[in-house]
mmCIF file of C-alpha atoms in Angstrom:
data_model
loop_
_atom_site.group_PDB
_atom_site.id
_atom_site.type_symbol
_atom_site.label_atom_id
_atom_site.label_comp_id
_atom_site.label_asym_id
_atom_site.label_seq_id
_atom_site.Cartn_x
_atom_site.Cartn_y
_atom_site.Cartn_z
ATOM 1 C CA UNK A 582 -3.933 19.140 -23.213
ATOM 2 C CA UNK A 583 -6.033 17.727 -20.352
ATOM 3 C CA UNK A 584 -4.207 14.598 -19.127
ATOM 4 C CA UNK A 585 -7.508 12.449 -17.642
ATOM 5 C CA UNK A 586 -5.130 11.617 -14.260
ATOM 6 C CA UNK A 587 -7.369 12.311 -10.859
ATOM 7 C CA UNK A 588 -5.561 14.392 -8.280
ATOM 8 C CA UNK A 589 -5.697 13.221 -4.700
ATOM 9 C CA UNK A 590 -6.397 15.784 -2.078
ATOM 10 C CA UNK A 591 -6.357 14.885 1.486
ATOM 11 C CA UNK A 592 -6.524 18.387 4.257
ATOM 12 C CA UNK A 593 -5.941 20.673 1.212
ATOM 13 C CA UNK A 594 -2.947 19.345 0.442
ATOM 14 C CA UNK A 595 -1.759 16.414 -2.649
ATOM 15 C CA UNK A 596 -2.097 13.242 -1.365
ATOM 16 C CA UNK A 597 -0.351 10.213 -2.120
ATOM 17 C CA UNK A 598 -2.460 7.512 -3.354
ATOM 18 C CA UNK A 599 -2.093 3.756 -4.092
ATOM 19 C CA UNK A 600 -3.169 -0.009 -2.819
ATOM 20 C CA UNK A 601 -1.100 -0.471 0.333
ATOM 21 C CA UNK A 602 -0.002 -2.765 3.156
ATOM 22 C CA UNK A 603 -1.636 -0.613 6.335
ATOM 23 C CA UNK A 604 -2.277 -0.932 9.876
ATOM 24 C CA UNK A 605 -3.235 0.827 12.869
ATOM 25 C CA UNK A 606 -1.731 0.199 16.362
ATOM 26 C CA UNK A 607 -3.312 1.770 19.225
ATOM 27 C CA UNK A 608 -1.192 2.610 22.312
ATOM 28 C CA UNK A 609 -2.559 3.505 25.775
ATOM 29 C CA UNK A 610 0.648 5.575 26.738
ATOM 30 C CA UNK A 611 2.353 9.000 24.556
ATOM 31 C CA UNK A 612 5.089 8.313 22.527
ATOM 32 C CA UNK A 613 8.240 9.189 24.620
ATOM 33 C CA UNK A 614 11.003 11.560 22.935
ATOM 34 C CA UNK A 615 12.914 8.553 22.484
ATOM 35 C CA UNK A 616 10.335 6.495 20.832
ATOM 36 C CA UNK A 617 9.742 10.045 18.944
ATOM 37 C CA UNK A 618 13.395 10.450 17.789
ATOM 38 C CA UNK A 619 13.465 6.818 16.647
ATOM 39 C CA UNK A 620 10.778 7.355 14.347
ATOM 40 C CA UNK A 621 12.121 10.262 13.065
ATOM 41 C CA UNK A 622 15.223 8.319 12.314
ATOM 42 C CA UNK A 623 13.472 5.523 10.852
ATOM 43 C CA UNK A 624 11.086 7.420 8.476
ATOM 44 C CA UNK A 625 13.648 9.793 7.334
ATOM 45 C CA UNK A 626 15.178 6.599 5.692
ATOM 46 C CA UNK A 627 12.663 4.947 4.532
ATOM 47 C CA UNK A 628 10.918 8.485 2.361
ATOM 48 C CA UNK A 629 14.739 8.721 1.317
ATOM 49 C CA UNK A 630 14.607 4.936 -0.197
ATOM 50 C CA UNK A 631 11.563 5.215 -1.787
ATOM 51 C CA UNK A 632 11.970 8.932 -2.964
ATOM 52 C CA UNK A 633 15.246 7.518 -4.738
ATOM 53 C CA UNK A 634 13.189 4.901 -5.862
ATOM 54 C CA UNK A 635 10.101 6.694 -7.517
ATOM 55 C CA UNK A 636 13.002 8.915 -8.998
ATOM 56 C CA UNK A 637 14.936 6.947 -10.365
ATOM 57 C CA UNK A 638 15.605 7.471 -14.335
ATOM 58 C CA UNK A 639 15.248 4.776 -16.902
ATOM 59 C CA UNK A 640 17.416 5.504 -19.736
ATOM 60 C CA UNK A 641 16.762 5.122 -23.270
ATOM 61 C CA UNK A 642 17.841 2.727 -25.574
ATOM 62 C CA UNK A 643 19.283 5.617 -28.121
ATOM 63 C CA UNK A 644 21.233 7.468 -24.821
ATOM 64 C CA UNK A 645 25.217 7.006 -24.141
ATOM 65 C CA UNK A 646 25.145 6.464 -20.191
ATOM 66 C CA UNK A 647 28.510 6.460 -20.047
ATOM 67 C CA UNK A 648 31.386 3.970 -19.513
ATOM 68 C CA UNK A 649 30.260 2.851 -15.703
ATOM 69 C CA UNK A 650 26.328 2.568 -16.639
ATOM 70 C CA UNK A 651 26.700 -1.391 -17.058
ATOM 71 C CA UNK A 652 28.352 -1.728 -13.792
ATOM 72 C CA UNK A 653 26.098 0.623 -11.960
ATOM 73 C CA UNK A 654 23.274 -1.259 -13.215
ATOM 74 C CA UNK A 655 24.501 -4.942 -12.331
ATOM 75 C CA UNK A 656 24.911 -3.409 -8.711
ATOM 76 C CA UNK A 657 21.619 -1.901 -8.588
ATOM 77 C CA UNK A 658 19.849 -4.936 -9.459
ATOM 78 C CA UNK A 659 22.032 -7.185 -7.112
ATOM 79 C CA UNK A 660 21.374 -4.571 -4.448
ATOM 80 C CA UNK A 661 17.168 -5.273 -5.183
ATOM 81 C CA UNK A 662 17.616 -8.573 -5.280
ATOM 82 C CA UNK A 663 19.311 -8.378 -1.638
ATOM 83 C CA UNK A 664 16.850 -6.117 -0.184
ATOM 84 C CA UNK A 665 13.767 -7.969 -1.586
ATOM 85 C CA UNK A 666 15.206 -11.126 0.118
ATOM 86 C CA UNK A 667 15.889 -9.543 2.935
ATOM 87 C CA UNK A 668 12.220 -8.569 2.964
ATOM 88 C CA UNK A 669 10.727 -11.799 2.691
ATOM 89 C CA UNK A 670 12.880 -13.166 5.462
ATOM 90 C CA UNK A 671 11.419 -10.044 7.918
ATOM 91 C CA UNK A 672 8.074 -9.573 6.689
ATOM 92 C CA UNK A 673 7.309 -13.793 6.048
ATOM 93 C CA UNK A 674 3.250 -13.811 6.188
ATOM 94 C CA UNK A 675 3.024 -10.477 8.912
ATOM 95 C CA UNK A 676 2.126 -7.982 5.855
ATOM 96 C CA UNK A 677 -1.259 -6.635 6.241
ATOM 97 C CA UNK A 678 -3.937 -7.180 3.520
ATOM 98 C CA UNK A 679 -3.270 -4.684 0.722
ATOM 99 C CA UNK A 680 -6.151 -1.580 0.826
ATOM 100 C CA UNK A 681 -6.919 1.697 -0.643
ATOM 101 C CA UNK A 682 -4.784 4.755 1.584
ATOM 102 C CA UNK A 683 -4.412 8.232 0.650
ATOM 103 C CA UNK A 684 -1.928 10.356 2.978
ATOM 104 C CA UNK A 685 0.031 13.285 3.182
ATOM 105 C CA UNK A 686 2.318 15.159 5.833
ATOM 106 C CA UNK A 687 -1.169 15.930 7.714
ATOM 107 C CA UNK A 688 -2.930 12.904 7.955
ATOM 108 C CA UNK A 689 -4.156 9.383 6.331
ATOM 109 C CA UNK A 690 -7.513 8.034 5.305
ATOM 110 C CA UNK A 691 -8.154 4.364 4.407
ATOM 111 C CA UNK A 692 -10.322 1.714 3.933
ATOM 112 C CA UNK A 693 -10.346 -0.627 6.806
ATOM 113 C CA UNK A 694 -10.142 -4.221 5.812
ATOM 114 C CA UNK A 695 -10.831 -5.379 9.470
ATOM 115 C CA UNK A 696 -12.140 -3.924 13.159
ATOM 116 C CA UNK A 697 -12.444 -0.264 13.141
ATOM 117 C CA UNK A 698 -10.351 1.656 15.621
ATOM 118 C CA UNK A 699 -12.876 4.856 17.422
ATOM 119 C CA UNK A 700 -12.599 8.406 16.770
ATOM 120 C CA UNK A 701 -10.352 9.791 19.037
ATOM 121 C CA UNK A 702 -7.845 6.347 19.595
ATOM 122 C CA UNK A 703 -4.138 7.615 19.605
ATOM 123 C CA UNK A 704 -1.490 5.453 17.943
ATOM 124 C CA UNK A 705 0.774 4.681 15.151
ATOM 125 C CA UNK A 706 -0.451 4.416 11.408
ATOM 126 C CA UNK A 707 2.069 1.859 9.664
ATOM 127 C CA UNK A 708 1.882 2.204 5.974
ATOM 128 C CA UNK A 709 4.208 -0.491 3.824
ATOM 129 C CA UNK A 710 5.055 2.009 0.982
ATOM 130 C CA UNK A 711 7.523 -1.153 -1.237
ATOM 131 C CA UNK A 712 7.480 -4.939 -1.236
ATOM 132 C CA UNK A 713 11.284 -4.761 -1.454
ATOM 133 C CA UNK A 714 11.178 -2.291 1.795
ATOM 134 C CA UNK A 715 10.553 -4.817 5.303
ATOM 135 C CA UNK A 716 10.260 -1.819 7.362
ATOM 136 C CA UNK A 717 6.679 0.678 7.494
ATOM 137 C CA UNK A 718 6.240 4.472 7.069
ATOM 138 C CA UNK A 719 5.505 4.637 11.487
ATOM 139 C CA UNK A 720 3.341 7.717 12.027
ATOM 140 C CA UNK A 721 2.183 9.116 15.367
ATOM 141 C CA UNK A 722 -1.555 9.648 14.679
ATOM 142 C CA UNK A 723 -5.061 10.147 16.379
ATOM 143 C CA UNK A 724 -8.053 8.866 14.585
ATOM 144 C CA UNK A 725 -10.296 11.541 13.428
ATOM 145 C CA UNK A 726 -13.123 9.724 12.411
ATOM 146 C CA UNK A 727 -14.847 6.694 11.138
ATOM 147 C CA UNK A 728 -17.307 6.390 8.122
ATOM 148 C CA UNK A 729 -18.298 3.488 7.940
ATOM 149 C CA UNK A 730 -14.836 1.518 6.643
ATOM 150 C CA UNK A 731 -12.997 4.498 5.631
ATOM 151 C CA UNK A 732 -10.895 5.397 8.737
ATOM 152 C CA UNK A 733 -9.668 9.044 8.545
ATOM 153 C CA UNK A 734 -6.392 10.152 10.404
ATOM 154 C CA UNK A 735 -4.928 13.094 11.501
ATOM 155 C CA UNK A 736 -0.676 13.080 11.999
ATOM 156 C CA UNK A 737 1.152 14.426 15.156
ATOM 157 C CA UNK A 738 2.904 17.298 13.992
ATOM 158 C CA UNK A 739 5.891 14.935 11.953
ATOM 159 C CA UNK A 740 9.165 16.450 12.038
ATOM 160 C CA UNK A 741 9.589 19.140 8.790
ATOM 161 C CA UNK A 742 12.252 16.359 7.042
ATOM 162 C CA UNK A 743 9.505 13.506 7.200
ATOM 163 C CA UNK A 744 6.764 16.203 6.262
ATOM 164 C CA UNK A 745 8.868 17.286 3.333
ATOM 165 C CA UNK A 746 10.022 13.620 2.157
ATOM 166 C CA UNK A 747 6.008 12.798 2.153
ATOM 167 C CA UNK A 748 5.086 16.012 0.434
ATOM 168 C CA UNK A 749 7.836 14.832 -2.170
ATOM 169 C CA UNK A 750 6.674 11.289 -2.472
ATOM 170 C CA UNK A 751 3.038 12.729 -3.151
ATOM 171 C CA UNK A 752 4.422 14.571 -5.393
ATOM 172 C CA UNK A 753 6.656 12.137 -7.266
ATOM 173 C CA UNK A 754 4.131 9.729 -7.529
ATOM 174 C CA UNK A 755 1.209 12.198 -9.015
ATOM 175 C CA UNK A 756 4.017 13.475 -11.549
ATOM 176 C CA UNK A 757 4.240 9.706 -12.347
ATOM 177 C CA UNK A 758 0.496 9.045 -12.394
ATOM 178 C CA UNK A 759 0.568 11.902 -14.994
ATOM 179 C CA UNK A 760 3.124 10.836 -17.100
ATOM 180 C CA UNK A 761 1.325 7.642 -17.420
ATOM 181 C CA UNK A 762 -1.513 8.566 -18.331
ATOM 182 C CA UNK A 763 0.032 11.068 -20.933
ATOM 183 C CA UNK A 764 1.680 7.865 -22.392
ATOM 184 C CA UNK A 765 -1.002 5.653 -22.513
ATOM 185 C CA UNK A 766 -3.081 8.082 -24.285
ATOM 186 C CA UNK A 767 -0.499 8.104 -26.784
ATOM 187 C CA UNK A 768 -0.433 4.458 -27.679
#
């Protein structure tokens, strides 16, 4: 069965694809190990959040869930509700115009919606991955080259639990991609 779902390669590797919040910040100065380790910190939580997120199961109608699933739920959704607020309040009118990205744990390509940074600029990608997330995926990254509005991106080496988290979010969200195309074909 040939499931009609386009897989996203960016460096030889599955890419994760969608219409994002992204900008570029160049810096004149390295990233100390501070800055570094803060990053790591950072990221690690927010590929944990939205790896929990993409994962998360929906149950079906016909299933027992069990005698806490009705509490459980009625926290989750309080718990979104919080967080999304919490995200306007940050965030207010500062998101970036949504665009077409593609990344992985080696690098980033995407469609520049405004001035182009030049091959070679050294920086930090920021990549909004969920509306109900304030904070960016922050990744240490040198541009690699400019076609025309597609900017192209290649990562620091990111620590292995970020690469890993964004090799799993690529992953989750192709599996996804999959699945709903599978079901749509159905209908």
């Amino acid at each position: 069965m040939n499931d009609t779902v386009d897989t996203i390669v960016l460096y030889n590797e599955l890419a994760y694809h969608d219409v994002l919040p992204v900008e570029w910040q160049q810096r004149e100065r390295p990233f100390s190990r501070f800055e570094l380790n803060g990053l790591e910190e950072a990221n690690l939580l927010l590929l944990q959040a939205c790896a929990a997120i993409e994962e998360h199961p929906i149950h079906d109608q016909g299933e027992d869930p069990g005698p806490l699933a009705g509490e459980i739920a009625r926290l989750d959704f309080k718990l979104n509700l919080v967080l999304q607020l919490l995200a306007k309040l940050v965030l207010k009118d500062r998101m970036p115009v949504p665009t077409t990205v593609q990344f992985n744990a080696h690098g980033a390509s995407w469609t520049a919606l405004g001035a182009l940074p030049e091959a070679g600029a050294r920086g930090v990608l920021r990549i909004h991955l969920h509306r109900s997330l304030p904070q960016p995926l922050e990744l240490p990254a040198e541009v690699a080259s400019v076609d025309g509005a597609q900017v192209h991106f290649r990562f620091d080496e990111l620590p292995d639990g970020v690469a890993e988290l964004i090799q799993r979010l690529a992953f989750l969200r192709h599996r996804r991609d999959v699945a709903d195309a599978r079901k749509a074909r159905e209908e």
